[in-house]
GROMACS .gro file of N, CA and C in nm:
model
  291
    1MET      N    1   1.853   5.134  -2.830
    1MET     CA    2   1.933   5.144  -2.687
    1MET      C    3   1.788   5.041  -2.611
    2PHE      N    4   1.884   5.031  -2.477
    2PHE     CA    5   1.797   4.926  -2.388
    2PHE      C    6   1.664   5.034  -2.313
    3ASP      N    7   1.574   4.983  -2.299
    3ASP     CA    8   1.486   5.045  -2.211
    3ASP      C    9   1.469   4.966  -2.091
    4ILE      N   10   1.512   5.020  -2.009
    4ILE     CA   11   1.505   4.940  -1.842
    4ILE      C   12   1.384   4.951  -1.812
    5GLU      N   13   1.276   5.017  -1.810
    5GLU     CA   14   1.138   4.965  -1.774
    5GLU      C   15   1.088   4.862  -1.847
    6THR      N   16   1.100   4.832  -1.985
    6THR     CA   17   1.066   4.745  -2.044
    6THR      C   18   1.144   4.627  -2.017
    7THR      N   19   1.291   4.604  -1.978
    7THR     CA   20   1.319   4.495  -1.946
    7THR      C   21   1.307   4.459  -1.794
    8ALA      N   22   1.260   4.528  -1.726
    8ALA     CA   23   1.257   4.494  -1.571
    8ALA      C   24   1.119   4.465  -1.572
    9ARG      N   25   1.019   4.507  -1.673
    9ARG     CA   26   0.902   4.403  -1.687
    9ARG      C   27   0.883   4.316  -1.728
   10ASP      N   28   0.953   4.258  -1.845
   10ASP     CA   29   1.013   4.126  -1.897
   10ASP      C   30   1.066   4.045  -1.809
   11ILE      N   31   1.149   4.084  -1.724
   11ILE     CA   32   1.196   3.985  -1.626
   11ILE      C   33   1.076   3.958  -1.529
   12GLU      N   34   1.028   4.068  -1.439
   12GLU     CA   35   0.880   4.016  -1.393
   12GLU      C   36   0.800   3.907  -1.443
   13VAL      N   37   0.759   3.928  -1.566
   13VAL     CA   38   0.674   3.853  -1.610
   13VAL      C   39   0.728   3.726  -1.624
   14LYS      N   40   0.862   3.709  -1.676
   14LYS     CA   41   0.958   3.559  -1.645
   14LYS      C   42   0.946   3.500  -1.542
   15VAL      N   43   0.966   3.562  -1.422
   15VAL     CA   44   0.973   3.572  -1.289
   15VAL      C   45   0.844   3.496  -1.254
   16SER      N   46   0.748   3.581  -1.258
   16SER     CA   47   0.593   3.525  -1.235
   16SER      C   48   0.552   3.364  -1.305
   17LYS      N   49   0.596   3.383  -1.463
   17LYS     CA   50   0.568   3.243  -1.490
   17LYS      C   51   0.660   3.138  -1.449
   18LEU      N   52   0.762   3.143  -1.366
   18LEU     CA   53   0.836   3.052  -1.340
   18LEU      C   54   0.817   3.014  -1.185
   19THR      N   55   0.765   3.129  -1.144
   19THR     CA   56   0.714   3.103  -0.998
   19THR      C   57   0.559   3.028  -1.002
   20GLU      N   58   0.499   3.032  -1.111
   20GLU     CA   59   0.363   2.945  -1.147
   20GLU      C   60   0.406   2.812  -1.183
   21GLU      N   61   0.480   2.803  -1.234
   21GLU     CA   62   0.564   2.642  -1.293
   21GLU      C   63   0.582   2.576  -1.162
   22VAL      N   64   0.683   2.662  -1.108
   22VAL     CA   65   0.742   2.553  -0.962
   22VAL      C   66   0.610   2.555  -0.879
   23THR      N   67   0.519   2.655  -0.841
   23THR     CA   68   0.395   2.588  -0.782
   23THR      C   69   0.331   2.487  -0.812
   24ARG      N   70   0.293   2.480  -0.970
   24ARG     CA   71   0.224   2.368  -1.044
   24ARG      C   72   0.323   2.230  -1.022
   25LEU      N   73   0.437   2.262  -1.011
   25LEU     CA   74   0.507   2.119  -1.002
   25LEU      C   75   0.504   2.069  -0.865
   26ARG      N   76   0.532   2.158  -0.784
   26ARG     CA   77   0.537   2.127  -0.660
   26ARG      C   78   0.366   2.075  -0.604
   27ARG      N   79   0.255   2.118  -0.660
   27ARG     CA   80   0.132   2.015  -0.665
   27ARG      C   81   0.157   1.895  -0.702
   28MET      N   82   0.220   1.890  -0.824
   28MET     CA   83   0.217   1.769  -0.903
   28MET      C   84   0.296   1.619  -0.807
   29VAL      N   85   0.406   1.661  -0.776
   29VAL     CA   86   0.475   1.604  -0.675
   29VAL      C   87   0.409   1.562  -0.552
   30ALA      N   88   0.351   1.673  -0.474
   30ALA     CA   89   0.251   1.625  -0.359
   30ALA      C   90   0.147   1.510  -0.382
   31GLU      N   91   0.090   1.528  -0.543
   31GLU     CA   92  -0.019   1.438  -0.566
   31GLU      C   93   0.051   1.293  -0.605
   32LYS      N   94   0.150   1.315  -0.639
   32LYS     CA   95   0.233   1.181  -0.677
   32LYS      C   96   0.251   1.133  -0.566
   33GLU      N   97   0.295   1.188  -0.463
   33GLU     CA   98   0.323   1.157  -0.332
   33GLU      C   99   0.236   1.055  -0.255
   34GLU      N  100   0.117   1.108  -0.255
   34GLU     CA  101  -0.020   1.097  -0.207
   34GLU      C  102  -0.060   0.925  -0.275
   35GLN      N  103  -0.032   0.943  -0.408
   35GLN     CA  104  -0.046   0.821  -0.486
   35GLN      C  105   0.050   0.714  -0.437
   36CYS      N  106   0.161   0.746  -0.421
   36CYS     CA  107   0.271   0.625  -0.384
   36CYS      C  108   0.242   0.613  -0.302
   37LYS      N  109   0.196   0.645  -0.167
   37LYS     CA  110   0.150   0.625  -0.038
   37LYS      C  111   0.034   0.511  -0.039
   38ALA      N  112  -0.071   0.560  -0.128
   38ALA     CA  113  -0.184   0.496  -0.118
   38ALA      C  114  -0.165   0.356  -0.186
   39LEU      N  115  -0.043   0.368  -0.302
   39LEU     CA  116  -0.041   0.194  -0.341
   39LEU      C  117   0.056   0.119  -0.255
   40SER      N  118   0.126   0.194  -0.206
   40SER     CA  119   0.204   0.111  -0.085
   40SER      C  120   0.146   0.048   0.015
   41GLU      N  121   0.032   0.138   0.035
   41GLU     CA  122  -0.076   0.085   0.158
   41GLU      C  123  -0.120  -0.002   0.082
   42ALA      N  124  -0.183  -0.015  -0.034
   42ALA     CA  125  -0.260  -0.120  -0.101
   42ALA      C  126  -0.182  -0.243  -0.110
   43HIS      N  127  -0.074  -0.223  -0.139
   43HIS     CA  128   0.022  -0.326  -0.184
   43HIS      C  129   0.067  -0.408  -0.006
   44ILE      N  130   0.108  -0.350   0.126
   44ILE     CA  131   0.082  -0.433   0.203
   44ILE      C  132  -0.019  -0.490   0.247
   45ASN      N  133  -0.159  -0.411   0.242
   45ASN     CA  134  -0.287  -0.517   0.264
   45ASN      C  135  -0.274  -0.634   0.148
   46ASP      N  136  -0.223  -0.614   0.046
   46ASP     CA  137  -0.216  -0.744  -0.060
   46ASP      C  138  -0.173  -0.840   0.010
   47GLU      N  139  -0.037  -0.819   0.039
   47GLU     CA  140   0.080  -0.927   0.089
   47GLU      C  141  -0.031  -0.983   0.230
   48LYS      N  142  -0.062  -0.923   0.303
   48LYS     CA  143  -0.140  -0.948   0.427
   48LYS      C  144  -0.237  -1.059   0.400
   49THR      N  145  -0.316  -1.007   0.274
   49THR     CA  146  -0.410  -1.105   0.220
   49THR      C  147  -0.374  -1.225   0.175
   50ILE      N  148  -0.261  -1.228   0.092
   50ILE     CA  149  -0.171  -1.329   0.011
   50ILE      C  150  -0.152  -1.417   0.141
   51ASN      N  151  -0.087  -1.405   0.245
   51ASN     CA  152  -0.017  -1.442   0.323
   51ASN      C  153  -0.100  -1.529   0.433
   52LYS      N  154  -0.240  -1.441   0.416
   52LYS     CA  155  -0.334  -1.514   0.517
   52LYS      C  156  -0.400  -1.639   0.429
   53LEU      N  157  -0.424  -1.601   0.292
   53LEU     CA  158  -0.463  -1.696   0.186
   53LEU      C  159  -0.383  -1.830   0.202
   54THR      N  160  -0.245  -1.832   0.199
   54THR     CA  161  -0.160  -1.915   0.205
   54THR      C  162  -0.167  -2.001   0.302
   55GLU      N  163  -0.182  -1.945   0.426
   55GLU     CA  164  -0.203  -1.996   0.543
   55GLU      C  165  -0.274  -2.095   0.546
   56GLU      N  166  -0.420  -2.027   0.491
   56GLU     CA  167  -0.554  -2.134   0.483
   56GLU      C  168  -0.537  -2.229   0.397
   57ASN      N  169  -0.454  -2.223   0.286
   57ASN     CA  170  -0.436  -2.299   0.194
   57ASN      C  171  -0.376  -2.429   0.252
   58LYS      N  172  -0.236  -2.390   0.335
   58LYS     CA  173  -0.171  -2.507   0.400
   58LYS      C  174  -0.283  -2.582   0.498
   59ILE      N  175  -0.365  -2.533   0.552
   59ILE     CA  176  -0.439  -2.593   0.663
   59ILE      C  177  -0.537  -2.673   0.579
   60ILE      N  178  -0.579  -2.644   0.481
   60ILE     CA  179  -0.672  -2.717   0.383
   60ILE      C  180  -0.613  -2.812   0.308
   61LYS      N  181  -0.453  -2.803   0.265
   61LYS     CA  182  -0.408  -2.927   0.218
   61LYS      C  183  -0.396  -3.056   0.320
   62LEU      N  184  -0.360  -2.984   0.428
   62LEU     CA  185  -0.328  -3.106   0.602
   62LEU      C  186  -0.431  -3.141   0.621
   63GLY      N  187  -0.564  -3.078   0.625
   63GLY     CA  188  -0.687  -3.140   0.666
   63GLY      C  189  -0.780  -3.221   0.538
   64ASN      N  190  -0.718  -3.227   0.438
   64ASN     CA  191  -0.727  -3.338   0.352
   64ASN      C  192  -0.638  -3.412   0.326
   65ARG      N  193  -0.535  -3.417   0.368
   65ARG     CA  194  -0.429  -3.557   0.386
   65ARG      C  195  -0.473  -3.616   0.516
   66LEU      N  196  -0.470  -3.550   0.636
   66LEU     CA  197  -0.557  -3.595   0.757
   66LEU      C  198  -0.673  -3.721   0.712
   67MET      N  199  -0.767  -3.608   0.650
   67MET     CA  200  -0.887  -3.685   0.636
   67MET      C  201  -0.854  -3.789   0.557
   68GLU      N  202  -0.787  -3.799   0.449
   68GLU     CA  203  -0.730  -3.919   0.395
   68GLU      C  204  -0.739  -4.059   0.470
   69LYS      N  205  -0.664  -4.024   0.574
   69LYS     CA  206  -0.657  -4.097   0.689
   69LYS      C  207  -0.731  -4.156   0.790
   70GLY      N  208  -0.873  -4.097   0.800
   70GLY     CA  209  -0.998  -4.111   0.860
   70GLY      C  210  -0.977  -4.065   1.005
   71GLU      N  211  -0.935  -3.940   1.030
   71GLU     CA  212  -0.899  -3.866   1.143
   71GLU      C  213  -0.975  -3.736   1.148
   72SER      N  214  -1.108  -3.766   1.078
   72SER     CA  215  -1.196  -3.662   1.076
   72SER      C  216  -1.209  -3.571   1.236
   73ALA      N  217  -1.266  -3.602   1.311
   73ALA     CA  218  -1.325  -3.561   1.455
   73ALA      C  219  -1.198  -3.504   1.497
   74GLU      N  220  -1.093  -3.557   1.528
   74GLU     CA  221  -0.959  -3.483   1.558
   74GLU      C  222  -0.906  -3.403   1.485
   75LEU      N  223  -0.921  -3.411   1.346
   75LEU     CA  224  -0.882  -3.327   1.281
   75LEU      C  225  -0.939  -3.214   1.264
   76LYS      N  226  -1.070  -3.189   1.265
   76LYS     CA  227  -1.143  -3.071   1.255
   76LYS      C  228  -1.121  -2.994   1.391
   77VAL      N  229  -1.093  -3.052   1.473
   77VAL     CA  230  -1.066  -2.954   1.624
   77VAL      C  231  -0.928  -2.916   1.582
   78LYS      N  232  -0.836  -2.976   1.524
   78LYS     CA  233  -0.691  -2.910   1.525
   78LYS      C  234  -0.673  -2.808   1.436
   79ILE      N  235  -0.759  -2.860   1.311
   79ILE     CA  236  -0.767  -2.727   1.197
   79ILE      C  237  -0.847  -2.586   1.285
   80ASN      N  238  -0.952  -2.604   1.338
   80ASN     CA  239  -1.006  -2.476   1.387
   80ASN      C  240  -0.915  -2.434   1.504
   81GLN      N  241  -0.834  -2.493   1.576
   81GLN     CA  242  -0.718  -2.435   1.672
   81GLN      C  243  -0.642  -2.354   1.607
   82MET      N  244  -0.593  -2.407   1.477
   82MET     CA  245  -0.471  -2.319   1.397
   82MET      C  246  -0.561  -2.249   1.334
   83ILE      N  247  -0.691  -2.249   1.264
   83ILE     CA  248  -0.734  -2.108   1.224
   83ILE      C  249  -0.742  -1.992   1.322
   84ARG      N  250  -0.791  -2.045   1.461
   84ARG     CA  251  -0.815  -1.948   1.562
   84ARG      C  252  -0.661  -1.876   1.581
   85ALA      N  253  -0.582  -1.949   1.577
   85ALA     CA  254  -0.402  -1.899   1.621
   85ALA      C  255  -0.406  -1.823   1.519
   86ILE      N  256  -0.417  -1.843   1.385
   86ILE     CA  257  -0.377  -1.741   1.287
   86ILE      C  258  -0.489  -1.600   1.282
   87ASP      N  259  -0.592  -1.630   1.300
   87ASP     CA  260  -0.699  -1.515   1.327
   87ASP      C  261  -0.624  -1.411   1.441
   88LYS      N  262  -0.584  -1.469   1.547
   88LYS     CA  263  -0.543  -1.405   1.667
   88LYS      C  264  -0.419  -1.353   1.634
   89SER      N  265  -0.348  -1.430   1.544
   89SER     CA  266  -0.206  -1.309   1.513
   89SER      C  267  -0.227  -1.212   1.383
   90LEU      N  268  -0.324  -1.267   1.298
   90LEU     CA  269  -0.356  -1.175   1.229
   90LEU      C  270  -0.412  -1.045   1.282
   91ALA      N  271  -0.528  -1.054   1.409
   91ALA     CA  272  -0.543  -0.928   1.482
   91ALA      C  273  -0.437  -0.859   1.518
   92LEU      N  274  -0.331  -0.903   1.587
   92LEU     CA  275  -0.245  -0.855   1.667
   92LEU      C  276  -0.145  -0.776   1.565
   93LEU      N  277  -0.139  -0.820   1.435
   93LEU     CA  278  -0.048  -0.764   1.355
   93LEU      C  279  -0.100  -0.619   1.301
   94ASN      N  280  -0.228  -0.654   1.267
   94ASN     CA  281  -0.335  -0.563   1.217
   94ASN      C  282  -0.345  -0.415   1.325
   95LYS      N  283  -0.350  -0.474   1.476
   95LYS     CA  284  -0.354  -0.352   1.580
   95LYS      C  285  -0.204  -0.284   1.596
   96THR      N  286  -0.116  -0.348   1.546
   96THR     CA  287   0.033  -0.244   1.588
   96THR      C  288   0.060  -0.166   1.444
   97GLU      N  289  -0.049  -0.184   1.350
   97GLU     CA  290  -0.041  -0.092   1.234
   97GLU      C  291  -0.113   0.052   1.270
   0.00000   0.00000   0.00000
């Protein structure tokens, strides 16, 4: 015959194990969410760096083209103005985050 006390203890053990498993899985989910958040932030920073380097590359290419034409003094002033404008824009973008 069934022993009610034994059955009740078995159920308690199983519930306890399931509770521990749920707790472990919740911790895992929280860790994965943290990792996802960190990777997302790193991705955003990488995109900003890529954009900045792309803009600098465009300026350098423009500078090289203009230097071939012999307008070096004016060119340097224009390039410096562009770099300052880009740096200000990036600073404003970083502040909004």
